[in-house]
PDB file of C-alpha atoms in Angstrom:
ATOM      1  CA  UNK W   1     101.993-113.127 110.286  1.00  0.00           C
ATOM      2  CA  UNK W   2      99.640-116.045 110.915  1.00  0.00           C
ATOM      3  CA  UNK W   3      96.151-115.271 112.146  1.00  0.00           C
ATOM      4  CA  UNK W   4      95.781-114.795 115.894  1.00  0.00           C
ATOM      5  CA  UNK W   5      93.207-116.504 118.081  1.00  0.00           C
ATOM      6  CA  UNK W   6      92.234-116.596 121.750  1.00  0.00           C
ATOM      7  CA  UNK W   7      92.388-119.375 124.329  1.00  0.00           C
ATOM      8  CA  UNK W   8      91.159-119.225 127.953  1.00  0.00           C
ATOM      9  CA  UNK W   9      94.045-118.453 130.300  1.00  0.00           C
ATOM     10  CA  UNK W  10      93.420-121.567 132.393  1.00  0.00           C
ATOM     11  CA  UNK W  11      93.963-123.798 129.337  1.00  0.00           C
ATOM     12  CA  UNK W  12      97.467-122.481 128.627  1.00  0.00           C
ATOM     13  CA  UNK W  13     100.528-124.208 130.065  1.00  0.00           C
ATOM     14  CA  UNK W  14     103.739-122.341 130.753  1.00  0.00           C
ATOM     15  CA  UNK W  15     106.931-124.038 129.621  1.00  0.00           C
ATOM     16  CA  UNK W  16     109.244-122.428 132.148  1.00  0.00           C
ATOM     17  CA  UNK W  17     109.525-122.555 135.928  1.00  0.00           C
ATOM     18  CA  UNK W  18     110.458-118.936 136.595  1.00  0.00           C
ATOM     19  CA  UNK W  19     110.009-115.369 135.405  1.00  0.00           C
ATOM     20  CA  UNK W  20     112.969-112.996 135.147  1.00  0.00           C
ATOM     21  CA  UNK W  21     112.112-109.936 137.268  1.00  0.00           C
ATOM     22  CA  UNK W  22     113.901-107.527 134.909  1.00  0.00           C
ATOM     23  CA  UNK W  23     111.974-108.834 131.881  1.00  0.00           C
ATOM     24  CA  UNK W  24     108.718-108.675 133.825  1.00  0.00           C
ATOM     25  CA  UNK W  25     109.491-105.114 135.000  1.00  0.00           C
ATOM     26  CA  UNK W  26     110.182-104.084 131.413  1.00  0.00           C
ATOM     27  CA  UNK W  27     106.859-105.525 130.242  1.00  0.00           C
ATOM     28  CA  UNK W  28     104.974-103.886 133.112  1.00  0.00           C
ATOM     29  CA  UNK W  29     106.382-100.474 132.076  1.00  0.00           C
ATOM     30  CA  UNK W  30     104.598-100.532 128.710  1.00  0.00           C
ATOM     31  CA  UNK W  31     101.708-102.920 129.381  1.00  0.00           C
ATOM     32  CA  UNK W  32      98.321-101.152 129.512  1.00  0.00           C
ATOM     33  CA  UNK W  33      96.508-102.934 132.329  1.00  0.00           C
ATOM     34  CA  UNK W  34      93.201-101.180 131.651  1.00  0.00           C
ATOM     35  CA  UNK W  35      93.164-101.972 127.943  1.00  0.00           C
ATOM     36  CA  UNK W  36      95.718-104.703 127.207  1.00  0.00           C
ATOM     37  CA  UNK W  37      97.114-104.574 123.692  1.00  0.00           C
ATOM     38  CA  UNK W  38     100.069-106.833 123.001  1.00  0.00           C
ATOM     39  CA  UNK W  39     101.402-108.865 120.117  1.00  0.00           C
ATOM     40  CA  UNK W  40      99.947-112.373 120.056  1.00  0.00           C
ATOM     41  CA  UNK W  41     101.977-114.837 122.096  1.00  0.00           C
ATOM     42  CA  UNK W  42     103.500-117.909 120.423  1.00  0.00           C
ATOM     43  CA  UNK W  43     101.858-121.172 121.360  1.00  0.00           C
ATOM     44  CA  UNK W  44     101.977-124.768 120.239  1.00  0.00           C
ATOM     45  CA  UNK W  45     100.021-127.913 121.059  1.00  0.00           C
ATOM     46  CA  UNK W  46     102.431-130.242 122.870  1.00  0.00           C
ATOM     47  CA  UNK W  47     101.105-133.472 124.309  1.00  0.00           C
ATOM     48  CA  UNK W  48      97.581-132.249 123.627  1.00  0.00           C
ATOM     49  CA  UNK W  49      98.022-129.060 125.693  1.00  0.00           C
ATOM     50  CA  UNK W  50      98.322-125.460 124.538  1.00  0.00           C
ATOM     51  CA  UNK W  51     101.872-124.568 125.558  1.00  0.00           C
ATOM     52  CA  UNK W  52     103.531-121.151 125.584  1.00  0.00           C
ATOM     53  CA  UNK W  53     106.824-121.284 123.718  1.00  0.00           C
ATOM     54  CA  UNK W  54     107.722-117.665 124.547  1.00  0.00           C
ATOM     55  CA  UNK W  55     106.134-114.549 126.015  1.00  0.00           C
ATOM     56  CA  UNK W  56     105.742-115.779 129.582  1.00  0.00           C
ATOM     57  CA  UNK W  57     106.233-112.270 131.041  1.00  0.00           C
ATOM     58  CA  UNK W  58     103.572-110.802 128.730  1.00  0.00           C
ATOM     59  CA  UNK W  59     101.230-113.683 129.575  1.00  0.00           C
ATOM     60  CA  UNK W  60     101.766-113.037 133.281  1.00  0.00           C
ATOM     61  CA  UNK W  61     101.123-109.298 132.826  1.00  0.00           C
ATOM     62  CA  UNK W  62      97.865-110.176 131.050  1.00  0.00           C
ATOM     63  CA  UNK W  63      96.981-112.431 133.991  1.00  0.00           C
ATOM     64  CA  UNK W  64      97.688-109.558 136.410  1.00  0.00           C
ATOM     65  CA  UNK W  65      95.389-107.324 134.351  1.00  0.00           C
ATOM     66  CA  UNK W  66      92.527-109.735 134.986  1.00  0.00           C
ATOM     67  CA  UNK W  67      92.472-111.201 131.487  1.00  0.00           C
ATOM     68  CA  UNK W  68      90.546-114.445 131.198  1.00  0.00           C
ATOM     69  CA  UNK W  69      92.045-115.346 127.817  1.00  0.00           C
ATOM     70  CA  UNK W  70      95.215-114.641 125.842  1.00  0.00           C
ATOM     71  CA  UNK W  71      95.786-113.514 122.268  1.00  0.00           C
ATOM     72  CA  UNK W  72      97.903-116.185 120.620  1.00  0.00           C
ATOM     73  CA  UNK W  73      99.485-117.235 117.365  1.00  0.00           C
ATOM     74  CA  UNK W  74     100.605-120.713 116.365  1.00  0.00           C
ATOM     75  CA  UNK W  75     104.370-120.990 116.767  1.00  0.00           C
ATOM     76  CA  UNK W  76     105.798-122.109 113.442  1.00  0.00           C
ATOM     77  CA  UNK W  77     109.456-121.848 114.503  1.00  0.00           C
ATOM     78  CA  UNK W  78     111.631-124.930 114.384  1.00  0.00           C
ATOM     79  CA  UNK W  79     111.689-125.873 118.070  1.00  0.00           C
ATOM     80  CA  UNK W  80     112.889-128.971 119.874  1.00  0.00           C
ATOM     81  CA  UNK W  81     109.655-130.642 120.941  1.00  0.00           C
ATOM     82  CA  UNK W  82     111.523-133.135 123.182  1.00  0.00           C
ATOM     83  CA  UNK W  83     113.127-130.178 125.003  1.00  0.00           C
ATOM     84  CA  UNK W  84     109.736-128.559 125.540  1.00  0.00           C
ATOM     85  CA  UNK W  85     108.292-131.862 126.730  1.00  0.00           C
ATOM     86  CA  UNK W  86     111.059-132.057 129.341  1.00  0.00           C
ATOM     87  CA  UNK W  87     110.367-128.460 130.400  1.00  0.00           C
ATOM     88  CA  UNK W  88     106.671-129.307 130.751  1.00  0.00           C
ATOM     89  CA  UNK W  89     107.604-132.314 132.867  1.00  0.00           C
ATOM     90  CA  UNK W  90     109.668-130.088 135.180  1.00  0.00           C
ATOM     91  CA  UNK W  91     106.779-127.619 135.378  1.00  0.00           C
ATOM     92  CA  UNK W  92     104.288-130.392 136.182  1.00  0.00           C
ATOM     93  CA  UNK W  93     106.576-131.751 138.923  1.00  0.00           C
ATOM     94  CA  UNK W  94     106.732-128.310 140.555  1.00  0.00           C
ATOM     95  CA  UNK W  95     103.035-127.480 140.150  1.00  0.00           C
ATOM     96  CA  UNK W  96     103.483-124.902 137.395  1.00  0.00           C
ATOM     97  CA  UNK W  97     100.589-125.834 135.135  1.00  0.00           C
ATOM     98  CA  UNK W  98      98.951-122.427 134.617  1.00  0.00           C
ATOM     99  CA  UNK W  99     100.298-118.917 134.045  1.00  0.00           C
ATOM    100  CA  UNK W 100      98.955-117.876 137.470  1.00  0.00           C
ATOM    101  CA  UNK W 101     101.285-120.415 139.124  1.00  0.00           C
ATOM    102  CA  UNK W 102     104.230-118.201 138.146  1.00  0.00           C
ATOM    103  CA  UNK W 103     103.192-115.616 140.770  1.00  0.00           C
ATOM    104  CA  UNK W 104     105.604-116.972 143.372  1.00  0.00           C
ATOM    105  CA  UNK W 105     108.300-117.715 140.770  1.00  0.00           C
ATOM    106  CA  UNK W 106     109.612-114.235 139.901  1.00  0.00           C
ATOM    107  CA  UNK W 107     113.385-114.232 140.455  1.00  0.00           C
ATOM    108  CA  UNK W 108     116.372-111.974 139.813  1.00  0.00           C
ATOM    109  CA  UNK W 109     118.125-112.163 136.446  1.00  0.00           C
ATOM    110  CA  UNK W 110     121.165-113.994 137.890  1.00  0.00           C
ATOM    111  CA  UNK W 111     118.885-116.528 139.603  1.00  0.00           C
ATOM    112  CA  UNK W 112     116.873-116.953 136.389  1.00  0.00           C
ATOM    113  CA  UNK W 113     120.094-117.605 134.484  1.00  0.00           C
ATOM    114  CA  UNK W 114     121.357-120.067 137.086  1.00  0.00           C
ATOM    115  CA  UNK W 115     118.114-121.889 137.891  1.00  0.00           C
ATOM    116  CA  UNK W 116     116.399-121.916 134.505  1.00  0.00           C
ATOM    117  CA  UNK W 117     118.681-121.119 131.584  1.00  0.00           C
ATOM    118  CA  UNK W 118     121.465-123.396 132.816  1.00  0.00           C
ATOM    119  CA  UNK W 119     118.944-126.164 133.484  1.00  0.00           C
ATOM    120  CA  UNK W 120     117.681-125.880 129.916  1.00  0.00           C
ATOM    121  CA  UNK W 121     121.224-125.838 128.535  1.00  0.00           C
ATOM    122  CA  UNK W 122     121.841-129.143 130.295  1.00  0.00           C
ATOM    123  CA  UNK W 123     119.421-130.672 127.779  1.00  0.00           C
ATOM    124  CA  UNK W 124     121.595-129.703 124.811  1.00  0.00           C
ATOM    125  CA  UNK W 125     123.463-132.669 123.338  1.00  0.00           C
TER     126      UNK W 125
END
């Protein structure tokens, strides 16, 4: 596994508009809020910004714990950068530019599927 590093929470951009409440609940069950210990979250520089490519629920749990930085690892997966750029554009348009902005964006699994997953699928050729 590549070496992990830390970045201040306020410098990390989410790449999705919503959090799935069932995923968040699952993370909250095991997350130690007093002494957070989680696998590093995948991140990539996109358009000059540190951007989460996964792990939004874990990032939000870390935010709730009072963390001021996140443990990260460079995402080396083959991702569609244009897709992520579009997701970042949607996030920017709706004011989701920091992990903390997801606080009012926790939705049910069916709503997450309908509002986010289907929106992302619309980008597939």
